[in-house]
Coordinates of C-alpha atoms and ligand atoms in Angstrom, one line a residue:
M1347 CA 0.0 0.0 0.0
S1348 CA 1.4 3.4 -0.9
A1349 CA 1.9 6.1 1.8
E1350 CA -1.0 8.1 0.2
Q1351 CA -3.4 5.2 0.7
R1352 CA -2.4 4.6 4.3
Q1353 CA -4.0 6.5 7.1
E1354 CA -2.0 9.5 8.4
S1355 CA -0.6 9.1 11.9
D1356 CA -2.5 10.5 14.9
V1357 CA 0.1 13.2 15.4
E1358 CA -0.8 14.7 12.0
G1359 CA -4.4 15.2 13.2
T1360 CA -3.2 16.7 16.5
K1361 CA -1.0 19.2 14.7
R1362 CA -3.7 20.1 12.2
S1363 CA -6.4 20.8 14.8
S1364 CA -4.0 22.5 17.2
E1365 CA -4.4 26.1 15.7
H1366 CA -0.7 26.4 15.2
L1367 CA 0.6 24.5 18.2
R1368 CA -1.9 25.8 20.8
G1369 CA -4.2 22.8 21.4
T1370 CA -5.5 23.0 24.9
L1371 CA -2.1 23.8 26.4
A1372 CA -3.3 27.1 27.9
L1373 CA -6.0 25.3 29.9
G1374 CA -3.8 22.3 30.7
I1375 CA -1.0 24.3 32.2
D1376 CA -3.3 25.7 34.9
D1377 CA -5.5 22.6 35.6
G1378 CA -3.7 21.5 38.8
E1379 CA -2.7 18.2 37.4
P1380 CA 1.0 17.2 37.3
N1381 CA 0.9 16.3 33.5
F1382 CA -0.9 17.2 30.3
S1383 CA -3.3 15.3 28.0
A1384 CA -1.8 12.9 25.4
D1385 CA -2.5 15.3 22.5
D1386 CA -1.0 18.3 24.3
E1387 CA 2.1 16.2 25.2
Q1388 CA 2.7 15.9 21.4
L1389 CA 2.3 19.7 21.0
L1390 CA 4.5 20.4 24.0
K1391 CA 7.5 19.0 22.0
F1392 CA 7.2 21.9 19.5
H1393 CA 7.6 24.2 22.5
G1394 CA 10.8 22.3 23.5
I1395 CA 9.2 20.5 26.4
Y1396 CA 9.1 16.8 26.9
A1397 CA 6.8 15.1 29.4
Q1398 CA 8.8 12.5 31.3
D1399 CA 8.5 10.5 34.5
D1400 CA 11.2 9.3 36.9
R1401 CA 11.8 5.8 35.6
D1402 CA 13.8 4.8 38.7
V1403 CA 10.5 4.8 40.6
R1404 CA 8.1 4.0 37.8
R1405 CA 7.6 0.4 38.7
A1406 CA 7.3 0.8 42.4
R1407 CA 4.8 3.6 41.9
S1408 CA 2.7 1.5 39.5
L1409 CA 2.7 -1.5 41.8
A1410 CA 1.7 0.7 44.7
G1411 CA -1.1 2.2 42.5
E1412 CA 0.4 5.7 42.9
P1413 CA 0.7 8.3 40.2
L1414 CA 4.0 8.4 38.3
E1415 CA 6.7 11.0 39.3
Y1416 CA 6.0 13.4 36.4
S1417 CA 8.3 16.1 35.4
F1418 CA 9.4 17.9 32.2
M1419 CA 12.6 18.1 30.2
I1420 CA 13.1 21.5 28.5
R1421 CA 15.5 21.9 25.6
V1422 CA 16.8 25.4 24.9
A1423 CA 17.7 25.9 21.2
I1424 CA 21.1 27.8 21.1
P1425 CA 22.1 28.4 17.5
G1426 CA 25.7 27.4 17.0
G1427 CA 25.9 26.7 20.8
R1428 CA 26.9 30.4 21.3
L1429 CA 26.1 32.1 24.6
T1430 CA 27.0 35.4 26.3
P1431 CA 28.1 35.2 30.0
A1432 CA 24.7 36.8 30.9
Q1433 CA 22.9 34.0 29.1
W1434 CA 25.0 31.3 30.7
L1435 CA 24.2 32.8 34.2
A1436 CA 20.5 32.9 33.3
L1437 CA 20.6 29.2 32.4
D1438 CA 22.6 28.5 35.6
Q1439 CA 20.0 30.3 37.7
I1440 CA 17.1 28.4 36.0
S1441 CA 18.7 25.1 36.9
S1442 CA 18.6 26.1 40.6
D1443 CA 15.2 27.8 40.5
V1444 CA 13.1 25.2 38.7
A1445 CA 15.2 22.2 37.5
D1446 CA 17.3 19.6 39.1
G1447 CA 20.4 21.7 39.6
T1448 CA 22.2 20.5 36.5
L1449 CA 22.5 21.8 33.0
R1450 CA 22.8 19.1 30.3
L1451 CA 24.8 20.1 27.2
T1452 CA 23.5 18.2 24.1
T1453 CA 25.1 16.7 21.0
R1454 CA 23.4 19.5 19.1
Q1455 CA 24.9 22.4 21.1
A1456 CA 21.7 22.9 23.0
V1457 CA 21.1 23.0 26.8
Q1458 CA 18.5 20.7 28.5
F1459 CA 16.9 21.0 31.9
H1460 CA 15.5 18.0 33.7
G1461 CA 13.1 17.5 36.5
V1462 CA 11.0 20.7 35.9
R1463 CA 7.5 20.6 37.4
K1464 CA 4.5 22.0 35.6
G1465 CA 4.5 25.2 37.7
G1466 CA 8.1 25.8 36.6
L1467 CA 7.3 25.9 32.9
R1468 CA 6.2 29.5 32.6
P1469 CA 8.9 31.0 34.9
L1470 CA 11.4 29.1 32.9
A1471 CA 10.1 30.3 29.5
R1472 CA 10.0 33.9 30.8
A1473 CA 13.6 33.7 32.2
L1474 CA 14.8 32.5 28.8
D1475 CA 12.8 35.1 26.9
G1476 CA 14.3 37.8 29.2
H1477 CA 17.8 36.8 27.9
L1478 CA 16.8 36.4 24.2
M1479 CA 16.7 32.6 24.4
T1480 CA 13.8 30.1 23.8
S1481 CA 13.0 26.5 24.0
F1482 CA 10.4 27.0 21.2
A1483 CA 11.1 24.7 18.2
A1484 CA 14.0 23.0 19.9
C1485 CA 12.0 19.8 19.5
G1486 CA 9.0 18.9 17.3
D1487 CA 8.5 18.4 13.5
V1488 CA 10.4 21.5 12.6
V1489 CA 13.9 22.7 11.7
R1490 CA 15.8 22.0 14.9
N1491 CA 18.7 23.9 16.6
I1492 CA 21.2 24.9 13.9
V1493 CA 24.5 23.3 14.7
T1494 CA 27.7 25.0 13.6
C1495 CA 31.3 24.0 14.2
P1496 CA 32.5 26.2 17.1
G1497 CA 35.9 26.7 15.4
L1498 CA 34.2 28.2 12.3
Q1499 CA 32.7 30.8 14.6
S1500 CA 35.3 31.6 17.2
E1501 CA 38.3 31.5 14.8
D1502 CA 36.6 33.6 12.1
P1503 CA 37.3 37.3 12.7
T1504 CA 34.6 38.3 10.1
G1505 CA 31.8 36.5 12.1
S1506 CA 30.1 35.6 8.8
L1507 CA 29.3 32.0 9.8
T1508 CA 27.9 33.1 13.2
E1509 CA 25.6 35.5 11.3
I1510 CA 24.5 32.8 8.8
T1511 CA 23.8 30.4 11.7
E1512 CA 21.6 33.0 13.4
H1513 CA 20.0 34.0 10.1
L1514 CA 19.1 30.3 9.4
A1515 CA 17.7 29.9 13.0
R1516 CA 15.4 32.9 12.5
T1517 CA 14.4 32.0 8.9
F1518 CA 13.3 28.5 9.8
K1519 CA 11.8 29.1 13.2
P1520 CA 8.0 28.7 13.0
A1521 CA 6.1 32.0 13.1
T1522 CA 3.2 31.1 15.3
A1523 CA 2.9 33.2 18.5
A1524 CA 1.6 30.2 20.4
H1525 CA 4.6 29.8 22.6
W1526 CA 4.7 33.4 23.7
E1527 CA 1.0 33.4 24.4
I1528 CA 0.9 30.3 26.4
F1529 CA 4.3 30.3 28.2
V1530 CA 5.7 33.8 28.2
D1531 CA 3.0 36.5 28.1
G1532 CA 0.2 34.5 29.5
K1533 CA -3.2 36.2 29.3
A1534 CA -1.7 39.5 28.1
A1535 CA -0.8 38.0 24.8
A1536 CA -4.2 36.2 24.2
S1537 CA -5.4 39.3 22.3
R1538 CA -2.3 39.3 20.0
E1539 CA -3.1 39.2 16.3
E1540 CA -2.6 35.8 14.8
T1541 CA 0.6 35.5 12.8
Q1542 CA 0.6 33.7 9.5
E1543 CA 2.6 30.5 9.8
R1544 CA 5.4 30.0 7.3
S1545 CA 4.2 28.4 4.1
F1546 CA 6.7 25.5 4.3
Y1547 CA 5.2 24.6 7.7
G1548 CA 1.5 25.2 7.2
A1549 CA -1.0 23.6 9.6
T1550 CA 0.8 20.3 9.9
Y1551 CA 4.5 21.4 9.9
L1552 CA 7.0 18.8 8.7
P1553 CA 6.5 15.1 8.7
R1554 CA 9.2 14.8 11.3
K1555 CA 12.2 16.7 12.7
F1556 CA 14.7 18.3 10.3
K1557 CA 18.3 18.8 11.3
I1558 CA 20.8 21.3 9.8
A1559 CA 24.5 21.6 10.6
I1560 CA 27.4 23.7 9.2
A1561 CA 30.7 21.9 9.3
H1562 CA 34.3 23.2 9.0
P1563 CA 35.7 21.9 5.7
G1564 CA 38.5 20.0 7.6
D1565 CA 36.8 19.3 10.9
N1566 CA 33.7 17.2 11.1
C1567 CA 32.9 17.8 14.8
V1568 CA 29.3 18.4 13.8
D1569 CA 28.9 15.0 12.1
V1570 CA 27.7 16.6 8.8
F1571 CA 26.9 13.2 7.2
A1572 CA 24.4 12.5 10.0
Q1573 CA 22.2 15.6 9.2
D1574 CA 19.1 15.9 7.1
L1575 CA 20.9 18.8 5.5
G1576 CA 24.6 19.5 6.0
L1577 CA 26.5 22.6 4.8
V1578 CA 30.2 22.7 4.2
P1579 CA 31.6 26.2 3.4
G1580 CA 33.8 26.5 0.3
S1581 CA 34.7 28.8 -2.5
H1582 CA 33.4 28.0 -5.9
P1583 CA 35.7 29.0 -8.8
D1584 CA 32.8 30.7 -10.7
A1585 CA 30.2 31.3 -8.1
G1586 CA 32.2 32.5 -5.1
E1587 CA 31.7 31.8 -1.4
G1588 CA 29.0 29.4 -0.4
F1589 CA 28.3 25.9 0.7
T1590 CA 28.4 22.3 -0.6
V1591 CA 25.0 21.0 0.5
L1592 CA 24.6 17.4 1.6
V1593 CA 21.2 15.8 2.1
G1594 CA 19.6 12.7 3.5
G1595 CA 21.6 11.8 6.6
G1596 CA 20.1 10.5 9.9
L1597 CA 21.1 7.9 12.4
G1598 CA 18.0 6.6 14.2
R1599 CA 16.8 3.0 13.9
S1600 CA 14.0 1.1 15.5
Y1601 CA 14.1 -2.5 16.6
A1602 CA 10.3 -2.6 15.9
N1603 CA 10.7 -1.7 12.3
P1604 CA 13.3 -3.4 10.1
D1605 CA 12.8 -0.8 7.4
T1606 CA 14.5 1.8 9.5
F1607 CA 18.3 2.3 9.3
P1608 CA 21.1 4.9 9.7
R1609 CA 22.1 6.7 6.5
L1610 CA 24.9 9.0 5.6
A1611 CA 24.0 12.2 3.7
D1612 CA 24.8 12.6 -0.1
P1613 CA 26.3 15.7 -1.7
L1614 CA 23.6 17.5 -3.6
T1615 CA 24.9 20.8 -4.9
F1616 CA 26.9 24.0 -4.3
A1617 CA 24.9 27.1 -3.4
T1618 CA 26.3 30.6 -2.7
Y1619 CA 25.5 32.5 0.5
G1620 CA 22.8 34.4 -1.5
E1621 CA 21.2 31.2 -2.8
I1622 CA 21.3 29.0 0.3
D1623 CA 17.9 30.0 1.8
D1624 CA 16.1 29.1 -1.5
V1625 CA 17.9 25.8 -1.8
I1626 CA 17.1 24.8 1.9
M1627 CA 13.5 25.9 1.3
A1628 CA 13.3 23.7 -1.8
V1629 CA 14.7 20.7 0.1
I1630 CA 12.2 21.3 3.0
N1631 CA 9.3 21.6 0.6
T1632 CA 10.3 18.4 -1.2
Y1633 CA 10.5 16.7 2.2
R1634 CA 7.2 18.3 3.2
E1635 CA 5.5 16.9 0.1
L1636 CA 7.2 13.5 -0.2
G1637 CA 7.8 12.6 3.4
D1638 CA 5.8 9.8 5.0
R1639 CA 3.1 11.1 7.3
T1640 CA 1.6 7.7 8.0
D1641 CA 4.5 6.0 9.9
R1642 CA 6.5 8.2 12.2
R1643 CA 9.3 5.7 12.4
R1644 CA 9.8 6.2 8.6
A1645 CA 9.0 9.8 8.4
R1646 CA 12.5 11.3 8.3
M1647 CA 13.8 12.8 5.1
K1648 CA 16.6 10.2 4.8
Y1649 CA 13.9 7.7 3.8
V1650 CA 12.7 9.9 1.0
V1651 CA 16.3 10.2 -0.4
A1652 CA 16.9 6.4 0.1
D1653 CA 13.5 5.5 -1.5
I1654 CA 13.7 7.6 -4.6
G1655 CA 17.5 7.9 -4.9
I1656 CA 19.7 11.1 -4.9
E1657 CA 19.3 11.7 -8.6
R1658 CA 15.5 11.8 -8.5
F1659 CA 15.7 13.8 -5.3
R1660 CA 17.9 16.3 -7.2
D1661 CA 15.3 16.5 -9.9
E1662 CA 12.6 17.3 -7.3
I1663 CA 14.7 20.2 -6.0
V1664 CA 15.4 21.5 -9.5
A1665 CA 11.6 21.4 -10.2
R1666 CA 10.8 23.4 -7.1
L1667 CA 13.7 25.9 -7.6
G1668 CA 12.9 26.4 -11.2
R1669 CA 16.6 26.4 -12.2
P1670 CA 19.4 23.9 -12.6
L1671 CA 21.7 23.0 -9.6
R1672 CA 25.4 23.4 -9.7
D1673 CA 27.5 20.3 -8.9
P1674 CA 28.7 20.1 -5.3
L1675 CA 32.4 20.9 -4.7
P1676 CA 34.4 17.8 -3.7
L1677 CA 34.9 17.6 0.1
M1678 CA 38.4 17.8 1.5
P1679 CA 40.1 14.4 1.5
E1680 CA 41.6 15.1 4.9
I1681 CA 38.8 15.5 7.4
D1682 CA 39.2 14.8 11.1
T1683 CA 37.2 15.6 14.3
D1684 CA 38.6 18.4 16.4
D1685 CA 37.4 18.1 20.0
H1686 CA 38.3 21.7 20.5
L1687 CA 39.6 20.9 24.0
G1688 CA 42.4 22.7 25.8
W1689 CA 43.8 26.2 25.3
R1690 CA 44.3 27.7 21.9
H1691 CA 45.1 31.1 20.4
L1692 CA 42.4 32.9 18.4
P1693 CA 43.3 35.0 15.3
D1694 CA 42.3 38.2 17.2
G1695 CA 45.0 37.6 19.8
R1696 CA 42.6 36.4 22.5
L1697 CA 42.4 32.8 23.8
Q1698 CA 40.0 30.0 24.1
I1699 CA 39.8 27.0 26.4
G1700 CA 37.8 23.9 25.7
I1701 CA 36.6 22.1 28.8
R1702 CA 35.5 18.4 28.8
V1703 CA 32.1 17.8 30.2
S1704 CA 31.4 14.2 30.9
A1705 CA 28.2 13.2 29.1
G1706 CA 27.4 16.9 28.8
R1707 CA 26.3 17.1 32.5
V1708 CA 27.3 20.4 34.1
K1709 CA 26.9 20.0 37.8
D1710 CA 28.7 20.3 41.2
V1711 CA 29.6 17.0 42.8
D1712 CA 30.0 17.0 46.6
G1713 CA 33.7 16.4 47.3
G1714 CA 34.4 16.3 43.6
T1715 CA 34.4 18.4 40.4
R1716 CA 32.4 21.6 40.8
L1717 CA 32.2 22.5 37.1
R1718 CA 28.9 24.4 37.5
S1719 CA 30.4 26.7 40.1
A1720 CA 33.6 27.2 38.1
L1721 CA 31.7 28.2 34.9
R1722 CA 29.4 30.5 37.0
R1723 CA 32.4 32.3 38.4
I1724 CA 34.0 32.7 35.0
A1725 CA 30.7 34.0 33.5
E1726 CA 30.4 36.5 36.5
E1727 CA 33.9 37.8 36.4
Y1728 CA 35.3 37.8 32.8
P1729 CA 34.5 39.3 29.5
V1730 CA 34.3 36.0 27.6
S1731 CA 31.8 34.1 25.4
F1732 CA 30.8 30.5 25.6
Y1733 CA 30.3 27.8 22.9
I1734 CA 28.7 24.4 23.5
T1735 CA 30.2 21.9 21.2
P1736 CA 28.6 19.0 19.4
Q1737 CA 30.7 16.7 21.6
Q1738 CA 28.7 17.9 24.7
D1739 CA 31.7 20.0 25.9
I1740 CA 32.0 23.7 26.6
L1741 CA 34.4 26.4 25.3
V1742 CA 35.2 29.6 27.2
S1743 CA 36.2 31.8 24.3
S1744 CA 37.4 35.3 23.6
V1745 CA 39.5 35.2 26.8
P1746 CA 41.8 38.3 27.0
A1747 CA 45.4 36.9 27.3
E1748 CA 45.9 38.5 30.8
F1749 CA 43.1 36.3 32.3
Q1750 CA 44.4 32.9 31.1
E1751 CA 46.1 32.1 34.4
Q1752 CA 43.2 33.2 36.5
I1753 CA 40.8 31.0 34.6
D1754 CA 43.2 28.1 34.9
K1755 CA 43.3 28.7 38.6
I1756 CA 39.5 28.8 38.9
L1757 CA 39.2 25.5 37.0
F1758 CA 42.0 23.9 39.2
D1759 CA 40.3 25.2 42.4
H1760 CA 37.1 23.6 41.4
D1761 CA 38.8 20.2 40.6
V1762 CA 37.9 20.5 36.9
A1763 CA 40.2 18.0 35.0
S1764 CA 42.7 19.6 32.7
V1765 CA 42.7 18.2 29.1
E1766 CA 46.1 16.8 29.6
S1767 CA 44.9 14.6 32.4
L1768 CA 42.0 13.0 30.4
G1769 CA 42.2 9.4 29.4
P1770 CA 42.3 8.6 25.7
V1771 CA 38.8 7.2 25.6
E1772 CA 37.3 9.6 28.2
R1773 CA 38.4 12.6 26.1
N1774 CA 36.1 11.8 23.2
A1775 CA 33.4 9.7 24.8
L1776 CA 29.7 10.6 24.3
A1777 CA 26.6 9.3 26.0
C1778 CA 23.0 10.1 25.8
P1779 CA 20.9 10.8 28.9
A1780 CA 18.9 7.5 28.8
L1781 CA 17.7 6.4 32.3
P1782 CA 16.1 7.7 34.4
T1783 CA 14.6 10.5 32.3
C1784 CA 14.3 9.3 28.7
G1785 CA 11.0 7.6 28.0
Q1786 CA 12.6 5.6 25.1
A1787 CA 15.6 4.2 27.0
L1788 CA 15.9 0.4 27.1
T1789 CA 18.9 0.6 29.4
E1790 CA 21.5 2.9 31.0
S1791 CA 23.8 5.2 29.2
E1792 CA 25.1 8.5 30.8
R1793 CA 25.1 6.9 34.3
R1794 CA 27.3 4.0 33.2
L1795 CA 29.6 5.9 30.8
P1796 CA 32.4 6.4 33.4
E1797 CA 32.4 2.6 34.1
L1798 CA 32.5 1.8 30.4
V1799 CA 35.3 4.3 29.8
G1800 CA 37.3 2.7 32.6
L1801 CA 36.7 -0.8 31.2
I1802 CA 37.9 0.1 27.7
E1803 CA 40.8 2.2 28.9
G1804 CA 41.9 -0.7 31.1
Q1805 CA 41.8 -3.0 28.1
L1806 CA 43.8 -0.6 26.0
Q1807 CA 46.4 -0.5 28.8
S1808 CA 46.7 -4.2 29.1
S1809 CA 46.9 -4.6 25.3
G1810 CA 49.9 -2.3 25.4
L1811 CA 48.0 0.5 23.6
G1812 CA 47.8 2.9 26.6
G1813 CA 47.9 6.3 24.9
R1814 CA 45.9 5.5 21.8
R1815 CA 42.8 7.7 21.3
L1816 CA 39.5 6.0 20.6
Q1817 CA 36.1 7.3 19.9
L1818 CA 33.4 5.7 22.1
R1819 CA 29.7 6.6 21.9
M1820 CA 27.0 5.0 24.0
T1821 CA 23.2 5.2 23.9
G1822 CA 20.4 3.6 25.8
C1823 CA 18.5 2.6 22.6
P1824 CA 18.9 2.6 18.8
N1825 CA 17.6 6.1 18.3
G1826 CA 21.2 7.1 18.3
C1827 CA 21.3 10.4 20.1
A1828 CA 25.0 10.3 20.8
R1829 CA 25.6 9.2 17.2
P1830 CA 27.0 5.7 17.9
A1831 CA 26.3 4.7 14.3
V1832 CA 29.4 6.6 13.0
A1833 CA 31.6 5.9 16.0
E1834 CA 34.7 3.7 16.2
I1835 CA 33.0 1.9 19.1
G1836 CA 29.2 2.3 19.3
V1837 CA 27.5 0.8 22.3
V1838 CA 23.8 0.7 21.8
G1839 CA 21.2 -0.4 24.4
R1840 CA 19.4 -3.5 23.4
T1841 CA 17.7 -4.9 26.6
K1842 CA 17.7 -3.9 30.2
S1843 CA 21.2 -5.3 30.8
T1844 CA 22.7 -5.7 27.3
Y1845 CA 24.0 -3.7 24.4
D1846 CA 24.7 -4.2 20.7
I1847 CA 28.3 -3.4 19.8
F1848 CA 29.0 -1.5 16.5
L1849 CA 32.6 -1.1 15.3
G1850 CA 34.4 0.6 12.5
G1851 CA 33.1 4.2 12.2
G1852 CA 35.8 6.8 12.4
P1853 CA 36.8 10.3 13.4
R1854 CA 35.8 11.6 9.9
G1855 CA 32.2 10.6 10.5
D1856 CA 31.9 9.5 6.8
R1857 CA 31.5 5.8 7.4
L1858 CA 28.8 3.8 9.2
A1859 CA 29.9 1.4 11.9
T1860 CA 28.8 -2.2 11.5
L1861 CA 27.1 -4.5 14.0
H1862 CA 29.9 -6.7 15.6
R1863 CA 28.0 -8.5 18.4
E1864 CA 24.5 -8.4 19.8
K1865 CA 23.3 -8.5 23.4
V1866 CA 26.6 -8.0 25.2
K1867 CA 26.8 -7.0 28.9
L1868 CA 29.1 -4.0 29.7
E1869 CA 31.4 -6.2 31.7
E1870 CA 32.0 -8.5 28.6
I1871 CA 33.1 -5.6 26.4
P1872 CA 36.9 -5.8 27.3
E1873 CA 37.0 -9.5 26.5
L1874 CA 35.3 -8.8 23.2
L1875 CA 37.8 -6.1 22.3
E1876 CA 40.9 -7.9 23.5
P1877 CA 41.7 -9.8 20.2
L1878 CA 40.8 -6.8 18.1
F1879 CA 43.1 -4.5 20.1
A1880 CA 45.9 -7.1 19.8
R1881 CA 45.5 -7.2 16.0
W1882 CA 45.4 -3.3 15.9
R1883 CA 48.6 -3.2 18.0
D1884 CA 50.4 -5.8 15.8
E1885 CA 49.0 -5.1 12.3
G1886 CA 47.8 -1.5 12.5
G1887 CA 49.7 1.2 10.5
E1888 CA 51.5 4.1 12.0
G1889 CA 48.8 6.4 13.5
E1890 CA 46.0 4.3 11.9
S1891 CA 42.8 4.7 14.0
F1892 CA 41.0 1.7 15.3
G1893 CA 38.0 2.3 13.0
D1894 CA 40.2 2.7 10.0
F1895 CA 42.2 -0.5 10.9
L1896 CA 39.1 -2.6 11.3
T1897 CA 37.6 -1.4 8.1
R1898 CA 40.8 -2.1 6.2
V1899 CA 41.2 -5.7 7.5
E1900 CA 37.6 -6.7 7.8
G1901 CA 36.0 -4.5 5.1
P1902 CA 33.3 -1.9 5.5
Ligands
SRM1261 FE1 17.7 12.4 20.4 C1 14.5 11.3 20.9 C2 18.0 13.2 23.6 C3 20.4 14.2 19.6 C4 17.9 10.8 17.4 N1 16.4 12.3 22.0 C5 15.1 11.9 22.0 C6 14.4 12.2 23.3 C7 13.7 13.5 23.2 C8 13.5 11.0 23.8 C9 12.1 11.0 23.5 O1 11.7 11.1 22.3 O2 11.3 10.8 24.4 C10 15.7 12.2 24.2 C11 15.6 13.1 25.5 C12 16.2 12.3 26.6 C13 16.3 13.1 27.9 O3 15.9 12.6 28.9 O4 16.9 14.2 27.9 C14 16.8 12.6 23.2 N2 18.9 13.6 21.4 C15 18.9 13.7 22.8 C16 20.1 14.5 23.2 C17 19.9 15.3 24.5 C18 21.3 13.5 23.5 C19 22.5 14.0 24.1 O5 23.1 13.2 24.8 O6 22.9 15.1 23.9 C20 20.4 15.2 21.9 C21 19.7 16.5 21.9 C22 20.0 17.3 20.6 C23 19.4 18.7 20.5 O7 19.9 19.5 21.2 O8 18.6 18.9 19.7 C24 19.9 14.3 20.9 N3 18.9 12.5 18.8 C25 20.1 13.2 18.7 C26 20.8 12.8 17.6 C27 22.2 13.3 17.2 C28 22.2 14.5 16.3 O9 21.2 15.1 16.0 O10 23.3 15.0 16.0 C29 20.1 11.8 16.9 C30 20.6 11.0 15.7 C31 20.5 11.8 14.4 C32 19.1 11.7 13.8 O11 18.3 12.5 14.1 O12 18.9 10.8 13.0 C33 18.9 11.7 17.7 N4 16.4 11.3 19.3 C34 16.7 10.7 18.1 C35 15.6 9.8 17.7 C36 15.5 9.0 16.4 C37 14.8 9.7 15.4 C38 14.6 8.9 14.1 O13 15.0 9.2 13.1 O14 14.0 7.8 14.3 C39 14.6 10.0 18.7 C40 13.2 9.3 18.8 C41 12.2 10.1 18.2 O15 12.4 11.2 17.7 O16 11.0 9.7 18.3 C42 15.2 10.9 19.7
SF4_1262 FE1 16.8 8.2 24.9 FE2 17.5 6.5 23.1 FE3 18.1 9.0 22.7 FE4 19.3 7.7 24.5 S1 19.4 7.3 22.3 S2 18.4 9.7 24.8 S3 17.9 6.3 25.3 S4 16.1 8.2 22.8

């Protein structure tokens, strides 16, 4: 049966009848209940709000016949991950006032709050609004937070890619005033004139989320091949400055649907800065019209590209643009992933320090690292800027040279690990939040990352490979939020106590890892890696990464 003949999914009906993302949210927020109706929970996502419950106590509560421990996760969209000190301080304050005291940096340069109660939603939205931030459209079937390599921004004295990032964020943000009415202005805004929604969103928005990232030509820290639409800056010999545009990437997979799979984006065209909005619009309109609205698991744009092929997809874009497309520029052969950690000099004479944040969780640990306090102090006292990286880390940037030592001292006094002291796996490990907040988690991720890092670093050590860097990414389910599908070692939750192990991705992010072993307990991973590490040690080329080695000897 074709997608047109199948019935559209319930979420499509909810969106259509929501009057541009309002639904009954304005009533639900004041109804005295700890949660919202099922339809409103779908709409909440467009406002950057996820209904969750504490899964550590879910079973006990259900057995006792008690209501679940409801709370909300709020994701703040931060274009390019760039924040002023005042914005950082506002986020820090929110985390004390209405959330669980932590800030969670995400793999898409956003910030999440967990454990927010219904009564905290409006104060949170107002605090964000007061500092020119919003959670609106950080989630939902829209263009998500625009990700941009922090190096492209902080190391570019012209600021042009920061401007483009902000321009794209504005251009593709839905126009409805619903969020400001319901969460920010309350009753005052109810009389506000209805805004026309953008034509490429209409009443039902997109079939699913749509992700855009801008990569540095030589540094794929954003994982450009994993995006619905990736942009790589370049200079065309005839057309001038612009982007090579890639389309059709995405990493999610569902055990329940074997027709789902991770996919790397294909190069589509080269577009100048002046042309890029129209090209993105044409891609979004193509997706809007051809995307599957019947099965949400197969609704991402990567399936449109996979189903019709990149050539026909190109024809669809040409038809919508009404002009031919240029060929894409070839991508640089030497691409790596810069973790942006440690001190570096910026072209304007100032400095930048990249600070590792394990699993993106900024917090103070009693008797341990007090990263949250350290960052607060830096934001309070120094004229700097911040960037969240796509590796869940944070950069303190634009540091005047005279403050370098003082900042080092603050980090030292708060027991924040220096980059030199990080282990070779720890340095680049990513983990998604998973339990206890994520409703989709099959098992643990963030909470067991330190243990897994220790196991793999221990095995490297005993295999005589102590200092070798390795890219580890862990998730609690196959949705792939920490991008394990392109990692050298991807550890993906399968059951409550086991993981599927994927191997063979690489630091360039241009190769999918392949399934090596199913249903492995974490404790069994060193044993599984031991013979592979021994071969890598004995047969690997000079400086050859683990992923490249495995691919060379075992094939892709
Ligand atoms: Fe994700 C859903 C967390 C990046 C693929 N993701 C979720 C939810 C909202 C769970 C849910 O639907 O109930 C998770 C919230 C958990 C929690 O308690 O906080 C969640 N995703 C995250 C974050 C926070 C992981 C992290 O460790 O940083 C990342 C937030 C990004 C942001 O700021 O916008 C995050 N998610 C990703 C990525 C990586 C990326 O975009 O670079 C992917 C893979 C790329 C892709 O989209 O294909 C990803 N998340 C998914 C999917 C699978 C979508 C699919 O195509 O099937 C889901 C499930 C869904 O949407 O229904 C999902
Ligand atoms: Fe949740 Fe799965 Fe994403 Fe982890 S990968 S945050 S478990 S949806």
